[in-house]
mmCIF file of C-alpha atoms and ligand atoms in Angstrom:
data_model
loop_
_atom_site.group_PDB
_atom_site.id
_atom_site.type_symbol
_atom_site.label_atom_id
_atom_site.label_comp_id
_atom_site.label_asym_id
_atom_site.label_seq_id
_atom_site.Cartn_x
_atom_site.Cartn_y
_atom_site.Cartn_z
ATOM 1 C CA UNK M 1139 -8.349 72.635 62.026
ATOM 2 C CA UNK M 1140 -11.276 74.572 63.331
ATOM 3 C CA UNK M 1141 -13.591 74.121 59.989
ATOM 4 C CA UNK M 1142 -16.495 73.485 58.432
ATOM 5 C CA UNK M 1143 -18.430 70.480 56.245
ATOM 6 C CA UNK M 1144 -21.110 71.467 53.619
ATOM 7 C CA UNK M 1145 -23.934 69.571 53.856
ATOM 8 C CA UNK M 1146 -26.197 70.010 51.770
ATOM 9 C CA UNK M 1147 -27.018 72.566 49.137
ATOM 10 C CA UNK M 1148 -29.887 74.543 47.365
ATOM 11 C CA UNK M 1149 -30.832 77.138 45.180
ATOM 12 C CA UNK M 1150 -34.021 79.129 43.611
ATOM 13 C CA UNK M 1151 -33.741 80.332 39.932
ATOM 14 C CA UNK M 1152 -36.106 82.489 38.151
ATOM 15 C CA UNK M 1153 -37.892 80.952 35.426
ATOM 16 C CA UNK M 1154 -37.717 84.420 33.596
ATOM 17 C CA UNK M 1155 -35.238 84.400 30.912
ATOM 18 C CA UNK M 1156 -33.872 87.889 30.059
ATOM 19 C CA UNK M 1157 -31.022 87.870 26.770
ATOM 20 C CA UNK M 1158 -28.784 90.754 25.858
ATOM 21 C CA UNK M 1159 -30.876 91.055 22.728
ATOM 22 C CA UNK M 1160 -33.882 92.119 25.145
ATOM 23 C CA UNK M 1161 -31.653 95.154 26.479
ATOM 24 C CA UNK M 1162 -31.249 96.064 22.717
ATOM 25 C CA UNK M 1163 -34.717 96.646 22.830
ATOM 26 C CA UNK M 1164 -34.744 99.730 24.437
ATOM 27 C CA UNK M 1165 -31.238 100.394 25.025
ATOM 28 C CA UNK M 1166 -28.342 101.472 22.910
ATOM 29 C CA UNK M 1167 -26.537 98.029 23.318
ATOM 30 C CA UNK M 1168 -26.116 94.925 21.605
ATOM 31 C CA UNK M 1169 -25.259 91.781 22.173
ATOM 32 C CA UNK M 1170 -22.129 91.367 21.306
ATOM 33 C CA UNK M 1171 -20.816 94.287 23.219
ATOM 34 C CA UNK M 1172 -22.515 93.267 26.646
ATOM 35 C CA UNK M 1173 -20.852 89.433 26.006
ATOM 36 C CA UNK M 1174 -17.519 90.818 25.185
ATOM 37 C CA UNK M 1175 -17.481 93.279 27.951
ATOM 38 C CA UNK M 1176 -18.804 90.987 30.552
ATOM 39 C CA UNK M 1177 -19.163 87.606 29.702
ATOM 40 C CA UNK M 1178 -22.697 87.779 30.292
ATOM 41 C CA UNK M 1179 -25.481 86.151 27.798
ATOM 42 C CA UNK M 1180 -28.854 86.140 29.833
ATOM 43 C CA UNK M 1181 -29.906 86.365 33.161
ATOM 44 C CA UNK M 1182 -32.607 86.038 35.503
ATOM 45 C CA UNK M 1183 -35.317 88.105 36.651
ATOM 46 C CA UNK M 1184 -37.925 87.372 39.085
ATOM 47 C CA UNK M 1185 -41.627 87.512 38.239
ATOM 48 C CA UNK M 1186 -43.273 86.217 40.956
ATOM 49 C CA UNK M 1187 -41.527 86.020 43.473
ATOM 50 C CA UNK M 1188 -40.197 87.931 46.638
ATOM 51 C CA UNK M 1189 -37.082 87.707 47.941
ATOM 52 C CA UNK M 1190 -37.418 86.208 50.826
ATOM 53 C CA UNK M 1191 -39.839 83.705 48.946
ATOM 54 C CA UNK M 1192 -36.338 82.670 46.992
ATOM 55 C CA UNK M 1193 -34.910 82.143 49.858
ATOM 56 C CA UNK M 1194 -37.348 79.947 51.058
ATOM 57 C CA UNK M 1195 -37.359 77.838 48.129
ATOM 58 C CA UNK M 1196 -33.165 77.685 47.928
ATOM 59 C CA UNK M 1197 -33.443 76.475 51.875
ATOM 60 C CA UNK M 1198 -35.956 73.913 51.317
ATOM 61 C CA UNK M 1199 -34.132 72.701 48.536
ATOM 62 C CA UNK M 1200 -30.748 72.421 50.992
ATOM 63 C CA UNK M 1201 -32.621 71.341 54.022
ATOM 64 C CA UNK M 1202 -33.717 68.357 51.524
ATOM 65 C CA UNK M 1203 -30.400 67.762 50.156
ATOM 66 C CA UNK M 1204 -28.724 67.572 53.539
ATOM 67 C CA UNK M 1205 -31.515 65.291 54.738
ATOM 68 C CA UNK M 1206 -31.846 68.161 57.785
ATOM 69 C CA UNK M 1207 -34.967 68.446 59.879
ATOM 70 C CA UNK M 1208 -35.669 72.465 60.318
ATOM 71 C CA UNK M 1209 -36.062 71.903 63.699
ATOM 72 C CA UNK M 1210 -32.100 70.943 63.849
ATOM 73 C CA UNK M 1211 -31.211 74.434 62.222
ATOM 74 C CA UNK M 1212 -29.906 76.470 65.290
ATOM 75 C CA UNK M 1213 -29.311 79.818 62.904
ATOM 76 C CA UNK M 1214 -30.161 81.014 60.202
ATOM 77 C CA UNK M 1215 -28.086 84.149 58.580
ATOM 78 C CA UNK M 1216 -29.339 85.172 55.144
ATOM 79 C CA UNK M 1217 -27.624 87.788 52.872
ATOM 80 C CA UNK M 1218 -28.997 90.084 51.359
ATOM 81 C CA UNK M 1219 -28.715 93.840 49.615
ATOM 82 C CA UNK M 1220 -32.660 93.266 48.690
ATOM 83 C CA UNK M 1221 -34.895 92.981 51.504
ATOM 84 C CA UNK M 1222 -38.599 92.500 51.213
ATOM 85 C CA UNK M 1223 -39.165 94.688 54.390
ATOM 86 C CA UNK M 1224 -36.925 96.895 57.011
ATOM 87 C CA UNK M 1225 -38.634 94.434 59.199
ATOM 88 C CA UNK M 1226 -38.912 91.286 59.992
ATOM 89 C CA UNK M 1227 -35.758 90.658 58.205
ATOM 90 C CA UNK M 1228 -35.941 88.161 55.507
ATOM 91 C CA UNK M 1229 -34.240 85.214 57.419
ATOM 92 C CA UNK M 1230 -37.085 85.764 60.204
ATOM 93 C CA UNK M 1231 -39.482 85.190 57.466
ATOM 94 C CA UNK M 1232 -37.317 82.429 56.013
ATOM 95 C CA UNK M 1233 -37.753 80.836 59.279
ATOM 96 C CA UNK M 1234 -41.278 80.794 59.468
ATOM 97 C CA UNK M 1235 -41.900 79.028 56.076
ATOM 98 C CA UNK M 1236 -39.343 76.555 56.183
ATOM 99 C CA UNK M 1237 -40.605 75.670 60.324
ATOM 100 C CA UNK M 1238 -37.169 76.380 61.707
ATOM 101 C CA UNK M 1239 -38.415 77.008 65.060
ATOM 102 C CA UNK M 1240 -35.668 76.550 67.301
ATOM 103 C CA UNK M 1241 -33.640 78.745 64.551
ATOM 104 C CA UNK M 1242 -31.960 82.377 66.082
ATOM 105 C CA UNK M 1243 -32.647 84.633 62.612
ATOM 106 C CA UNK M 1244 -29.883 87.323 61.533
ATOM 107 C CA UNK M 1245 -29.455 89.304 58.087
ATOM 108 C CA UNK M 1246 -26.470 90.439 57.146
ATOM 109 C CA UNK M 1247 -25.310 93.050 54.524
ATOM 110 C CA UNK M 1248 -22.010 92.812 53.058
ATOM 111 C CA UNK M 1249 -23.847 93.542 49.448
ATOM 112 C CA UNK M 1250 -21.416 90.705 46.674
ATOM 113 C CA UNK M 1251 -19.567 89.549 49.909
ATOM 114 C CA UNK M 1252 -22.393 88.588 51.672
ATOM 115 C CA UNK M 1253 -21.820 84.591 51.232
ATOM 116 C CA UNK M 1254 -17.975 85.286 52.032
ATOM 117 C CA UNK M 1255 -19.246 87.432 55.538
ATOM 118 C CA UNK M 1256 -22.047 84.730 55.869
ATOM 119 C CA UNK M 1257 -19.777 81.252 56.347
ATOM 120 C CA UNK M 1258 -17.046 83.262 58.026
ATOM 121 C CA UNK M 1259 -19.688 84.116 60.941
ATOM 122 C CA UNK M 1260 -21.412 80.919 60.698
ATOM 123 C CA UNK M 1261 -17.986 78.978 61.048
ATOM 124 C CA UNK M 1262 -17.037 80.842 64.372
ATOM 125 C CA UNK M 1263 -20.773 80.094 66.056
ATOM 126 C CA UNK M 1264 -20.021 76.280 65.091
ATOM 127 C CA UNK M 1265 -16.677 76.278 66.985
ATOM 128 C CA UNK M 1266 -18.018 78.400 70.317
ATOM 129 C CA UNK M 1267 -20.691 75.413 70.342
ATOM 130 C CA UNK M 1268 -23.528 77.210 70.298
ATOM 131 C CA UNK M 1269 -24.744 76.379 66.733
ATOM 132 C CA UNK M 1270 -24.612 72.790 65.466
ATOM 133 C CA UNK M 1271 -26.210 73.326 62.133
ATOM 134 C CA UNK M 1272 -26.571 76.505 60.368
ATOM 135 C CA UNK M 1273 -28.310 77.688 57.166
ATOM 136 C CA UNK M 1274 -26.525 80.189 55.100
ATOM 137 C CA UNK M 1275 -29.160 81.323 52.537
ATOM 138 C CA UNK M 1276 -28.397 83.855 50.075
ATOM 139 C CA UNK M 1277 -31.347 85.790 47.860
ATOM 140 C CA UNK M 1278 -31.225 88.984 46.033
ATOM 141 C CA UNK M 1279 -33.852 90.507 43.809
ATOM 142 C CA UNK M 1280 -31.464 93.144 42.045
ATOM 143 C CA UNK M 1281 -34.208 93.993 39.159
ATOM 144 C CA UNK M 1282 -35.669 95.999 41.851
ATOM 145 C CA UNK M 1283 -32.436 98.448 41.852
ATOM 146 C CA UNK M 1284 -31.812 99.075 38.031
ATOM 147 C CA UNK M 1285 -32.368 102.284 36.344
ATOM 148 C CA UNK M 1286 -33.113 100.796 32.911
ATOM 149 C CA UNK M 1287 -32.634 103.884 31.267
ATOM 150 C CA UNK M 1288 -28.785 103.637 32.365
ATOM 151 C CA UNK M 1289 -27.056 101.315 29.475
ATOM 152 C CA UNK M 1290 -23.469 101.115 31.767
ATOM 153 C CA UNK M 1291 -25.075 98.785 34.774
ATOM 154 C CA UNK M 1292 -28.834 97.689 34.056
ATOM 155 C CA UNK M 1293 -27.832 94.796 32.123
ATOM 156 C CA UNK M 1294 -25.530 93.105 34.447
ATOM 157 C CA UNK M 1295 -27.516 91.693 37.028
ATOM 158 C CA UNK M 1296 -29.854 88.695 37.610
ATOM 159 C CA UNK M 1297 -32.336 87.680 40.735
ATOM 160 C CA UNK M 1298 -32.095 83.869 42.306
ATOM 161 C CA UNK M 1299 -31.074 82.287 45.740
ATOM 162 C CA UNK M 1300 -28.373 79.659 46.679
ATOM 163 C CA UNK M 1301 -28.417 78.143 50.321
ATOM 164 C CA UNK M 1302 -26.265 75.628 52.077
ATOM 165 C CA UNK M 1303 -26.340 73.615 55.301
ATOM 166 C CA UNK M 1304 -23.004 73.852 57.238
ATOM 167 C CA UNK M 1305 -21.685 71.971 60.619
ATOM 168 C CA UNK M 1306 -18.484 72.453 62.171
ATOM 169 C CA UNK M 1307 -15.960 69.428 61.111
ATOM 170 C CA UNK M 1308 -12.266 68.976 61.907
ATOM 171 C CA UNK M 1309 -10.814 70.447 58.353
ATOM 172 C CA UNK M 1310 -8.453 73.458 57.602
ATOM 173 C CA UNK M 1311 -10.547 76.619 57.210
ATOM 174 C CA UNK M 1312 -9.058 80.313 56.944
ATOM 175 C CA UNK M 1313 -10.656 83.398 55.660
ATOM 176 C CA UNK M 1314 -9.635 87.129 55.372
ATOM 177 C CA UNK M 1315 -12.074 89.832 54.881
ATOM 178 C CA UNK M 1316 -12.144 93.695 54.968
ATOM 179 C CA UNK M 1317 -13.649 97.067 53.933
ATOM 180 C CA UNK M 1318 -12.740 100.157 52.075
ATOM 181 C CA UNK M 1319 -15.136 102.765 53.043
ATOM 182 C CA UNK M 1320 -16.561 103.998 50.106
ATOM 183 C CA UNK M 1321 -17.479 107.758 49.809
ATOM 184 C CA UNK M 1322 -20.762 106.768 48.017
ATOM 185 C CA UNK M 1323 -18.828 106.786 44.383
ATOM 186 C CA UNK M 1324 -18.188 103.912 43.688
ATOM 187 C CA UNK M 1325 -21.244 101.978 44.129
ATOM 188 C CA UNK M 1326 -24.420 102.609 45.744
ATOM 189 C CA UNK M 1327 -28.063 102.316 46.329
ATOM 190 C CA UNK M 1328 -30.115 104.578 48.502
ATOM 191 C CA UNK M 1329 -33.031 103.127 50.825
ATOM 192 C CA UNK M 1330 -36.230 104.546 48.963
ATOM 193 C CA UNK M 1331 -38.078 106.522 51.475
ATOM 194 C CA UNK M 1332 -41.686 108.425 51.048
ATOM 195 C CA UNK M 1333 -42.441 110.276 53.768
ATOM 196 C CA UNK M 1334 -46.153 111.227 54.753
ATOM 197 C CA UNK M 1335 -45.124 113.622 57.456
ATOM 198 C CA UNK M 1336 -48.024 116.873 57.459
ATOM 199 C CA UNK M 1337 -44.620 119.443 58.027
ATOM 200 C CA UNK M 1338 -47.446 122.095 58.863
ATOM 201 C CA UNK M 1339 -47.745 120.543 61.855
ATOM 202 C CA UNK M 1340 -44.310 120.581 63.063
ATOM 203 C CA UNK M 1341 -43.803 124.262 63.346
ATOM 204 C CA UNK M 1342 -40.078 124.046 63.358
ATOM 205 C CA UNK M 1343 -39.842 121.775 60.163
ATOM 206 C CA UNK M 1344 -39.463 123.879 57.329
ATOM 207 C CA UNK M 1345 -40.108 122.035 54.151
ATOM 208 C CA UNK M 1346 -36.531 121.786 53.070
ATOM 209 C CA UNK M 1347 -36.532 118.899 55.341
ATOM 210 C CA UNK M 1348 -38.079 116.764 52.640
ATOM 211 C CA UNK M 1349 -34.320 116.029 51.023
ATOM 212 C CA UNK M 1350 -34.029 113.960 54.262
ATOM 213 C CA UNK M 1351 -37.354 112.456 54.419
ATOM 214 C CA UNK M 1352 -37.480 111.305 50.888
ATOM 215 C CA UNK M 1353 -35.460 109.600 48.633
ATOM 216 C CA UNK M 1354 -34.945 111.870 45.213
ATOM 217 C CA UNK M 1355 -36.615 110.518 41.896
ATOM 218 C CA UNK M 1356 -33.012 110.140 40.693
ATOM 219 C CA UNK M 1357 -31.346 108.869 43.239
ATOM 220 C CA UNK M 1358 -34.168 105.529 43.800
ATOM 221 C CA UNK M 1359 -31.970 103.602 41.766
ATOM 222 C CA UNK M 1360 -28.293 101.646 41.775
ATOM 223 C CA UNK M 1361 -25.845 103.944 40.882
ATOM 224 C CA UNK M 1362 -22.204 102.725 39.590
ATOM 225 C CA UNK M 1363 -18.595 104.189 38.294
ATOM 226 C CA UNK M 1364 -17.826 100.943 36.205
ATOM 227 C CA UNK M 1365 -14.688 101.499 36.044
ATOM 228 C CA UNK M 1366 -13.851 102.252 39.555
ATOM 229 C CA UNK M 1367 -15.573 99.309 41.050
ATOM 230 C CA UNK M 1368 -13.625 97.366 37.965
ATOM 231 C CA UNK M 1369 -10.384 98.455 39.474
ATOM 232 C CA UNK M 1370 -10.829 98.116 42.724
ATOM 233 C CA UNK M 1371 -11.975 94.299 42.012
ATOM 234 C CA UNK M 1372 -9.025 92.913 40.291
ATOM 235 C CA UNK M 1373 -7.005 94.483 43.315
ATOM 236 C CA UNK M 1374 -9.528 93.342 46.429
ATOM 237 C CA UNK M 1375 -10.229 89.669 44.543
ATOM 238 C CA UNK M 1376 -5.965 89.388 44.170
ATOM 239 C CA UNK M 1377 -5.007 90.254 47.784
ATOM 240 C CA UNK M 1378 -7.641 88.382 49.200
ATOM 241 C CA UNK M 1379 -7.160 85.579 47.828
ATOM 242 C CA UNK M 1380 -3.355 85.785 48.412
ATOM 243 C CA UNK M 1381 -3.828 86.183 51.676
ATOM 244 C CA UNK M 1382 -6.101 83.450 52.602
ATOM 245 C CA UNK M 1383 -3.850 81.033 50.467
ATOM 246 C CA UNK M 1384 -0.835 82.779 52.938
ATOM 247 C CA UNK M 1385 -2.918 81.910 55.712
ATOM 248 C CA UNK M 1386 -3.318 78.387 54.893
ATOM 249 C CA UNK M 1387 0.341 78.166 53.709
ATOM 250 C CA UNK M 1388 -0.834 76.553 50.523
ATOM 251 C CA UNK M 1389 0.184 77.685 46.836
ATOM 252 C CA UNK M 1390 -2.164 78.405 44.233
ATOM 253 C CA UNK M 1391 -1.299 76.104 42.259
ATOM 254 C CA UNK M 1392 -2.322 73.278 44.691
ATOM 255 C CA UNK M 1393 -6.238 74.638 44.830
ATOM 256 C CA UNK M 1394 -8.372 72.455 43.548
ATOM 257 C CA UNK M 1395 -11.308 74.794 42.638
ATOM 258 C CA UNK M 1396 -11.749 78.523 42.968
ATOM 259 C CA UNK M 1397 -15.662 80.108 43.151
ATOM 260 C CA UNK M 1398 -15.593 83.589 42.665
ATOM 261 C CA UNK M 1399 -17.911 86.074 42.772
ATOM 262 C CA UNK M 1400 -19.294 86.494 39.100
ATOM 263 C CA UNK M 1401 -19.724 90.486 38.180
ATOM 264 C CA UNK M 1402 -17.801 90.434 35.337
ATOM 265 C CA UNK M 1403 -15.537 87.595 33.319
ATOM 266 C CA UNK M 1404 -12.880 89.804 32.581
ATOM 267 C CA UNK M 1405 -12.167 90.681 36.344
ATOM 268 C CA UNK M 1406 -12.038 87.346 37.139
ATOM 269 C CA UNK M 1407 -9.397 86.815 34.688
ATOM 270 C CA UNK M 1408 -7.491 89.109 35.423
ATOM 271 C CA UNK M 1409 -7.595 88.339 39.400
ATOM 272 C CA UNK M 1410 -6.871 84.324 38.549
ATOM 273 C CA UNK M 1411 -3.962 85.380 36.011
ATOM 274 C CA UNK M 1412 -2.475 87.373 39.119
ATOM 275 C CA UNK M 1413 -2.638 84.667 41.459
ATOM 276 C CA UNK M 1414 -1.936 82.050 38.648
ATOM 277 C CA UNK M 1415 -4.688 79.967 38.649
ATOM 278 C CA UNK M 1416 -5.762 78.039 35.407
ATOM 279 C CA UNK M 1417 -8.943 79.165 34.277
ATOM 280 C CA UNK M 1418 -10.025 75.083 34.484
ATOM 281 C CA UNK M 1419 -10.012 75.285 38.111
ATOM 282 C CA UNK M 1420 -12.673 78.386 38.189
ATOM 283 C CA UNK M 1421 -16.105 77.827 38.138
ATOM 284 C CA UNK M 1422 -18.331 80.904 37.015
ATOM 285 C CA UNK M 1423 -22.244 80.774 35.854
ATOM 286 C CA UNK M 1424 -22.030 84.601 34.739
ATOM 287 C CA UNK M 1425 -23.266 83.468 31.261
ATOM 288 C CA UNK M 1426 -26.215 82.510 32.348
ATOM 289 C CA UNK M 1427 -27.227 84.155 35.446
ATOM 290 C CA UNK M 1428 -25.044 87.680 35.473
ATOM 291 C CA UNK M 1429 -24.084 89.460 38.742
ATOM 292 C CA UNK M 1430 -26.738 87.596 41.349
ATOM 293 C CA UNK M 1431 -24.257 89.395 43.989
ATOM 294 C CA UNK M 1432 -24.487 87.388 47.088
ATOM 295 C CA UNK M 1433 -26.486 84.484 45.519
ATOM 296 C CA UNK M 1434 -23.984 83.596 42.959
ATOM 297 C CA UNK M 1435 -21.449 81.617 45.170
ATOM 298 C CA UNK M 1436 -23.672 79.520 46.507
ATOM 299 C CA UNK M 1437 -25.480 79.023 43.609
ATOM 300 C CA UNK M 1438 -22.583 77.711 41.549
ATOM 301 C CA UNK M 1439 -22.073 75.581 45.033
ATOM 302 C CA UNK M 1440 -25.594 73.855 44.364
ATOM 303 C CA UNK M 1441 -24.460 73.437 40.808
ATOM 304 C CA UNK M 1442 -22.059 71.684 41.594
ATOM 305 C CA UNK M 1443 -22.831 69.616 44.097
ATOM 306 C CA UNK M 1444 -25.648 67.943 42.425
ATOM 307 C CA UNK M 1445 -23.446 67.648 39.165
ATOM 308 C CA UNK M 1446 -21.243 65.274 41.919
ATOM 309 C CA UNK M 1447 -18.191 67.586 41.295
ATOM 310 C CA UNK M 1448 -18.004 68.229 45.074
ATOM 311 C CA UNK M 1449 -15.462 66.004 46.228
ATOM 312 C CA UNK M 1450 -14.330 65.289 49.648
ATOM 313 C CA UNK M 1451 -11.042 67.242 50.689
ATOM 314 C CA UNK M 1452 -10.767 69.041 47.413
ATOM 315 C CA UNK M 1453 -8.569 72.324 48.407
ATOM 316 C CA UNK M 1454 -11.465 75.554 47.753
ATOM 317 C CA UNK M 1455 -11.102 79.187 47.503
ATOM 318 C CA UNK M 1456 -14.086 81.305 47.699
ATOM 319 C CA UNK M 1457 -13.630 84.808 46.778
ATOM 320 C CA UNK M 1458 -15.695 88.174 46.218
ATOM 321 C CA UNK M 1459 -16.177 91.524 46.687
ATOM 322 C CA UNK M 1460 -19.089 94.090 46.946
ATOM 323 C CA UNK M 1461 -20.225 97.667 47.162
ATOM 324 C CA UNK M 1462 -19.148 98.763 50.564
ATOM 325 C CA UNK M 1463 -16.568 98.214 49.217
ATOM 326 C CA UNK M 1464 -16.250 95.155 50.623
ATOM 327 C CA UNK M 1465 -14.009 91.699 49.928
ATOM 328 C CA UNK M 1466 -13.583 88.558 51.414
ATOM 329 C CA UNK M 1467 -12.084 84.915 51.236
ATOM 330 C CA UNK M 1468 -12.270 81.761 52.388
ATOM 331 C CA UNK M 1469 -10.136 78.929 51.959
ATOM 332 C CA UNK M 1470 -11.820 75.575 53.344
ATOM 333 C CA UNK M 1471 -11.102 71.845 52.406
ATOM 334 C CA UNK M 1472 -14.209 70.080 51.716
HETATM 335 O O1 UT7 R 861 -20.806 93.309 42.104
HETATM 336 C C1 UT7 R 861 -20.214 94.520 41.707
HETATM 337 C C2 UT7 R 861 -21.042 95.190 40.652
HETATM 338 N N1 UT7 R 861 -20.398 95.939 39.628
HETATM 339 C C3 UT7 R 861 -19.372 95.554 38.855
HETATM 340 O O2 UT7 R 861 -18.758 94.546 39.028
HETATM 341 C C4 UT7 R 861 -19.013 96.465 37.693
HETATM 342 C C5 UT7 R 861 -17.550 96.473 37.365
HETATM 343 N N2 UT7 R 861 -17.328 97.162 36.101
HETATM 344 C C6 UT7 R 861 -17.545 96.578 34.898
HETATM 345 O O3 UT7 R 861 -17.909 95.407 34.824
HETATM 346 C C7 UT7 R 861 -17.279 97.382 33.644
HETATM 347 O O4 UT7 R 861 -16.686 98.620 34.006
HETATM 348 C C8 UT7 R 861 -18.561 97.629 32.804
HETATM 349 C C9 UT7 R 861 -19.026 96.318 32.165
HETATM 350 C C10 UT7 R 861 -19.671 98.215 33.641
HETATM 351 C C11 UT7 R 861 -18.231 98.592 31.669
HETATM 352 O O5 UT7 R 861 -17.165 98.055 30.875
HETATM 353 P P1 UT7 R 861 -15.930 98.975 30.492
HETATM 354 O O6 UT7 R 861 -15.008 98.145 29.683
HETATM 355 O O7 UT7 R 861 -15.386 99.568 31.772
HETATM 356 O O8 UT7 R 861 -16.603 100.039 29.560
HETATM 357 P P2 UT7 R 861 -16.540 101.625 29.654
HETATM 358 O O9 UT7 R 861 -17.358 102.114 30.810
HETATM 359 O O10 UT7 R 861 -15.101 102.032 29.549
HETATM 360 O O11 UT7 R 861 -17.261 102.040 28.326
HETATM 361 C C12 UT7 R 861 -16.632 101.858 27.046
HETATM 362 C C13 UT7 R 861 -17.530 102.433 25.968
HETATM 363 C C14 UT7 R 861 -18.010 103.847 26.288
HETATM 364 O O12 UT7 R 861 -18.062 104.560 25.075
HETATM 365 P P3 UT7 R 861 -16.890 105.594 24.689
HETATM 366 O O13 UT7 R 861 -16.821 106.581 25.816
HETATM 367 O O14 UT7 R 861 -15.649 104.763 24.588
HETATM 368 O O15 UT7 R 861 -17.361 106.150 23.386
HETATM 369 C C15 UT7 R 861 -19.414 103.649 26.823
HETATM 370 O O16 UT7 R 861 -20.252 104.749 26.581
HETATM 371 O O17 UT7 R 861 -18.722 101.639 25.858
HETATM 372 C C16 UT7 R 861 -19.880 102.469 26.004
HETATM 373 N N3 UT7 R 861 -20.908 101.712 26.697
HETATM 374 C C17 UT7 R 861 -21.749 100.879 26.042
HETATM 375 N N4 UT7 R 861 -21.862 100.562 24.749
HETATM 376 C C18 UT7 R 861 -22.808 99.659 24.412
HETATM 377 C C19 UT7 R 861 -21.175 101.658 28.023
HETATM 378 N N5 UT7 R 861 -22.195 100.789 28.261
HETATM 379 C C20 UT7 R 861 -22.554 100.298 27.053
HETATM 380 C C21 UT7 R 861 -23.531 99.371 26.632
HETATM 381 N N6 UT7 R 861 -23.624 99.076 25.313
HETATM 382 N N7 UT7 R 861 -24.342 98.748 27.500
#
């Protein structure tokens, strides 16, 4: 029963409205075919702030719900496929604006799965002692990625943070995560580089070197087979979450709530028709907030929480995948 209590909960979200009717500005789109497609109405873009600057305001916001003093928070992991910087790494800077002092910082990048990676890790430091309380605080600031010329992926994602507060507690907790190395096909970003290097004076550069050096004009942005990612999905969010359920030797039918990752409402179906769950026992905020990849688990967390639809014991799947490609599960009573 080696498992974990939420205990408090936060998030950051963009004042920055963006509809589907925007994209149709400047994009051969509409509406109606993003919605149908997707599920998604609007999201979120930040305007002001960083991403690390979301965090901060998510982890205040769960540091406040928890009633925690930052000087209790023994780690901090953020997620993250948006850093501000290559270093510090955001949850160092997270630290130092929420005064966390006696915090040990670590980023992790699982890209979507991040959350999923984030409270498996933070679960196992609870249970070797070393960690009492951790923050778990999730930002991304995916407007920075698009290609808004490209009408098959700009429109699906949103920026905001989520954050919770977690101590071990004496509950049933499994999870199950894992990795399919992909080829970069799928899905993938490249770090933007610039390099400044004077190749006259390296006399054994020649300037072909520059393809290394520097990131091509086409390639500074995400880049996405749909379909392929789509696929893979339905397939990664089923066995997961079959698994961890396995694990726990409880039946699907018995789960109280289910929070998966939101990319697109249509995989989720699909995945919770598999492992036949009733859509009334999924909670999803894709509408209104599109694919905040790690963010949008905890985010719907906050939600609910302060809506009082956190209950104690209530039987939880969380369950997600991400470019990697990457998926993960976790089943936890709360
Ligand atoms: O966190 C992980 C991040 N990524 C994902 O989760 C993405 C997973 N994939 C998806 O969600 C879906 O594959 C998309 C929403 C990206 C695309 O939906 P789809 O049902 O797979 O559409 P499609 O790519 O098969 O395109 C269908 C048609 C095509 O036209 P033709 O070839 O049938 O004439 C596209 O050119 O829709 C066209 N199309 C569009 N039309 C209007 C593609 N994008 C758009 C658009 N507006 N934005």
């Amino acid at each position: 029963m080696n498992g974990i209590k939420i205990i408090g909960t936060g998030r950051c979200v963009p004042s920055k409205v963006v509809t589907n009717d925007d994209f149709a500005t400047f994009l051969d789109t509409s509406d109606e075919w993003i919605y149908t497609r997707t599920g998604i109405k609007q999201r979120r873009y930040s305007t002001d702030m960083m991403n690390y600057e979301m965090a901060v305001e998510a982890a205040k916001n769960a540091l406040e719900n928890s009633g925690t003093d930052p000087l209790e928070i023994d780690l901090i992991i953020l997620t993250t496929c948006t850093p501000d910087f290559f270093y510090p790494s955001d949850s160092c800077l997270v630290q130092h604006y929420i005064g966390a002092a006696n915090a040990a910082c670590i980023d992790i990048n699982t890209a979507c799965t991040g959350f999923i990676s984030a409270v498996d890790m933070a679960r196992r430091y609870l249970w070797t002692g070393d960690c009492k309380k951790i923050l778990i605080v999730s930002s991304e600031f995916l407007t920075r990625q698009q290609d808004f010329t490209d009408r098959t992926s700009c429109f699906l994602f949103g920026d905001g943070a989520g954050a919770v507060i977690v101590e071990a507690a004496d509950k049933p907790f499994y999870s199950c995560l894992g990795a399919k190395g992909d080829p970069l096909e799928a899905l993938y970003c490249r770090v933007n580089y610039e390099s400044n290097m004077p190749l006259e004076g390296f006399k054994d550069y020649d300037k072909s070197i520059r393809h290394i050096l520097d990131t091509p004009e086409k390639n500074k942005y995400l880049k996405m087979d749909g379909k392929a990612v789509y696929r893979f999905a339905v397939d990664a969010m089923t066995d997961s979450f079959a698994k961890v359920i396995a694990k726990a030797g409880v039946n699907s039918r018995d789960i109280d709530l289910v929070i998966p990752h939101q990319a697109n409402q249509r995989i989720i179906s699909s995945a919770m028709k598999n492992m036949d769950v009733d859509e009334s026992r999924v909670c999803c905020n894709l509408a209104d907030h599109g694919n905040t990849s790690s963010a949008c688990i905890p985010t719907i967390l906050d939600e609910l929480n302060r809506a009082g639809k956190l209950k104690e014991g209530m039987k939880t799947v969380l369950v997600g995948f991400g470019a990697g490609l990457t998926y993960g599960s976790v089943y936890m009573e709360l």
